[in-house]
XYZ file of C-alpha atoms in Angstrom:
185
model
C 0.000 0.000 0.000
C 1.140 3.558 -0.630
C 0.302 6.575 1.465
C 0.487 10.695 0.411
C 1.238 12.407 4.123
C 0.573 16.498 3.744
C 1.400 17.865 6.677
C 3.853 18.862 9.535
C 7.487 18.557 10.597
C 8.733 19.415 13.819
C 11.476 18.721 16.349
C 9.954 18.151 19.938
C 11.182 19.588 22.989
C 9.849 17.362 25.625
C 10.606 17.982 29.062
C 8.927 15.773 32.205
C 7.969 16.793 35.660
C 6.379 15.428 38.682
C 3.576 17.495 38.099
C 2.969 20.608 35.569
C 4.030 23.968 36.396
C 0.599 27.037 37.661
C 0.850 30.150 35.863
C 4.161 31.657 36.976
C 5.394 29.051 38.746
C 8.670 27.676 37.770
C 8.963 23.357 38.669
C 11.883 21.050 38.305
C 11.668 18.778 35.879
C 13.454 15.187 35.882
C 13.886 14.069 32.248
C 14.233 15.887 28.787
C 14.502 14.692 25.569
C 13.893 15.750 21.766
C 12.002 13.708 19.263
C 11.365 14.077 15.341
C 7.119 15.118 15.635
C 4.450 17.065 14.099
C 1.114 15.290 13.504
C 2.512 14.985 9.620
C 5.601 13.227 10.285
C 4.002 10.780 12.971
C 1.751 10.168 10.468
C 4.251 9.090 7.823
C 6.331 6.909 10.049
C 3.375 5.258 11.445
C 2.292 4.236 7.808
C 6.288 3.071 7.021
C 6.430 1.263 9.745
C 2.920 -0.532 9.630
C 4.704 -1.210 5.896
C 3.298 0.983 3.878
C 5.276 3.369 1.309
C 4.911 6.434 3.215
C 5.203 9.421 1.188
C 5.886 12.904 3.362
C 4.694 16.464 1.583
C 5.615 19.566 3.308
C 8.332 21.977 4.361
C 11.564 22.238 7.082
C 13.668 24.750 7.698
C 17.620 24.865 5.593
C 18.960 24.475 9.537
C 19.888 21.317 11.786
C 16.333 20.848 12.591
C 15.044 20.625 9.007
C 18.721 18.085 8.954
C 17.567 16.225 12.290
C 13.541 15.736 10.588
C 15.009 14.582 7.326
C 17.737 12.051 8.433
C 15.032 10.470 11.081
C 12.100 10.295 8.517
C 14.520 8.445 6.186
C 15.643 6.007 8.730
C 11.920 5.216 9.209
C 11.572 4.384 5.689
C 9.763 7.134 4.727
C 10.053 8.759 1.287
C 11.421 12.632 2.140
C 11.966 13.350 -1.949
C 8.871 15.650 -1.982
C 9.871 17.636 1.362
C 11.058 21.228 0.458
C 13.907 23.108 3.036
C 12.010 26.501 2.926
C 15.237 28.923 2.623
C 13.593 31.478 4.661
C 11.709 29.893 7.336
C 13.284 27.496 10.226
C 12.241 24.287 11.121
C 8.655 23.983 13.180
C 9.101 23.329 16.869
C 6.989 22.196 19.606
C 7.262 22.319 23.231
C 5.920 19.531 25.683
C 5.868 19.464 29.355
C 4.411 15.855 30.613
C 3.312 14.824 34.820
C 4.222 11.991 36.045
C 0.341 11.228 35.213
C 0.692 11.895 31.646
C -0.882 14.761 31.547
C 0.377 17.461 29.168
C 0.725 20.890 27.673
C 2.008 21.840 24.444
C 2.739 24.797 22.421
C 3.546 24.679 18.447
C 5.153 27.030 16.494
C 4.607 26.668 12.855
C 7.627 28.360 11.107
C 7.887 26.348 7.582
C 4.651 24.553 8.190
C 3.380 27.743 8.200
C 4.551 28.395 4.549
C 3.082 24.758 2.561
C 1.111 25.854 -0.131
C -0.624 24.549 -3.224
C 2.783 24.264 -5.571
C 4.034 21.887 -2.725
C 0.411 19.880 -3.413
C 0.940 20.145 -7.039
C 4.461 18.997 -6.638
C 3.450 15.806 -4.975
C 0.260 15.017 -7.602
C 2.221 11.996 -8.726
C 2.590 10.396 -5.445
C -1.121 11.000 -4.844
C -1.961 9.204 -8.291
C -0.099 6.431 -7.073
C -1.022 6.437 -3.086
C -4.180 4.913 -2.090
C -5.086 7.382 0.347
C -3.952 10.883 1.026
C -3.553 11.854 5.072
C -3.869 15.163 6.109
C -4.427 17.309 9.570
C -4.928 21.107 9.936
C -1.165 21.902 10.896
C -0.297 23.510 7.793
C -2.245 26.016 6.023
C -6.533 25.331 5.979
C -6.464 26.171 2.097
C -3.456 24.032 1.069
C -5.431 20.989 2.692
C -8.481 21.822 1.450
C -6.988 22.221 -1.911
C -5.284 18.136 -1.375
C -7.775 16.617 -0.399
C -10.342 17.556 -3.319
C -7.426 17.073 -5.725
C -7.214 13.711 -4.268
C -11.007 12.857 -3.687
C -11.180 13.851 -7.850
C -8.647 10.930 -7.826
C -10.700 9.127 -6.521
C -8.298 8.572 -3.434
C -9.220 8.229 0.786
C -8.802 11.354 2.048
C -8.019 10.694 5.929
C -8.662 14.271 8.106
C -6.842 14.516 11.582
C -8.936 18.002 12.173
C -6.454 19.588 15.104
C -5.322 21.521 16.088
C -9.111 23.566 15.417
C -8.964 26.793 13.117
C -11.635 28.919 12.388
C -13.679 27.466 9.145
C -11.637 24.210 9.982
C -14.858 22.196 9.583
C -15.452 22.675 6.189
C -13.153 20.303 4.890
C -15.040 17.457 6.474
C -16.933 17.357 3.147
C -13.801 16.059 1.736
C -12.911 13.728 3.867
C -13.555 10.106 3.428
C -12.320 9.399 7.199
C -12.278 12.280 9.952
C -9.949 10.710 12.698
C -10.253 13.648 15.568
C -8.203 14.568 19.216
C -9.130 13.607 22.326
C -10.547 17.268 22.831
């Protein structure tokens, strides 16, 4: 099976705690560690390694973290020939603070995710043709999904929706999607 991923690249900044920090409060944490994430990438590398052909479509930054995404995405079997390193934007980057409980907070900054548009769509048209379903989630730009997933619904393709994180007008691209797989919240 082959699988189109549109979507988002980051580098995780994950730090654990006993507990998570009240507003203003500083707390030691205990562990801290950085991981290759955005809801695109996991994506992609859970389709490689469920043995699929993972195909990822989007942007990093021309720095180590855009170095650090590729290099892990590859060693995860997942096809990076359609990613683009965005000359002008960095890398996006997330931060995580986890309880003991597993409880969390995060924050995501979208820097080059920020930037995917519809030549980076058109770009990737051939790996669509070929994929059987196109995956998607509203990390990059609302229009350049939208724009995938009726190019690949016209294919007739699955067009798989992770709808977080929510943006305004977010909800009309369930008429395109085939599968809506949504967040806890």
């Amino acid at each position: 099976m082959k699988v189109t991923v549109l979507g988002s690249l980051n580098v995780d900044y994950v730090m654990w705690a006993d507990r998570l920090p009240t507003r203003g409060e500083t707390v030691l944490g205990h562990t801290f560690r950085t991981f290759v994430g955005g809801k695109g990438a996991n994506q992609a590398v859970q389709a490689a390694l469920i043995g699929a052909e993972a195909y990822m479509v989007g942007r990093v930054g021309r720095d180590f973290m855009g170095e650090m995404v590729m290099e892990s995405l590859r060693s995860k079997g997942v096809r990076t020939d359609l990613l683009v390193a965005d000359p002008e934007n960095p890398t996006g980057a997330a931060c995580i603070y986890v309880d003991d409980g597993g409880d969390n907070y995060l924050m995501v900054v979208e820097n080059a995710n920020g930037k995917v548009g519809v030549p980076d769509v058109d770009a990737a048209m051939g790996a669509m043709r070929d994929s059987e379903a196109l995956i998607v989630q509203n990390e990059i730009p609302l229009m350049t999904v939208a724009y995938a997933m009726e190019a690949a619904r016209g294919m007739g393709k699955l067009a798989v929706l992770d709808p977080a994180p929510y943006k305004a007008g977010g909800h009309a691209l369930f008429r395109h999607a085939t599968v809506i797989t949504p967040n806890e919240t």
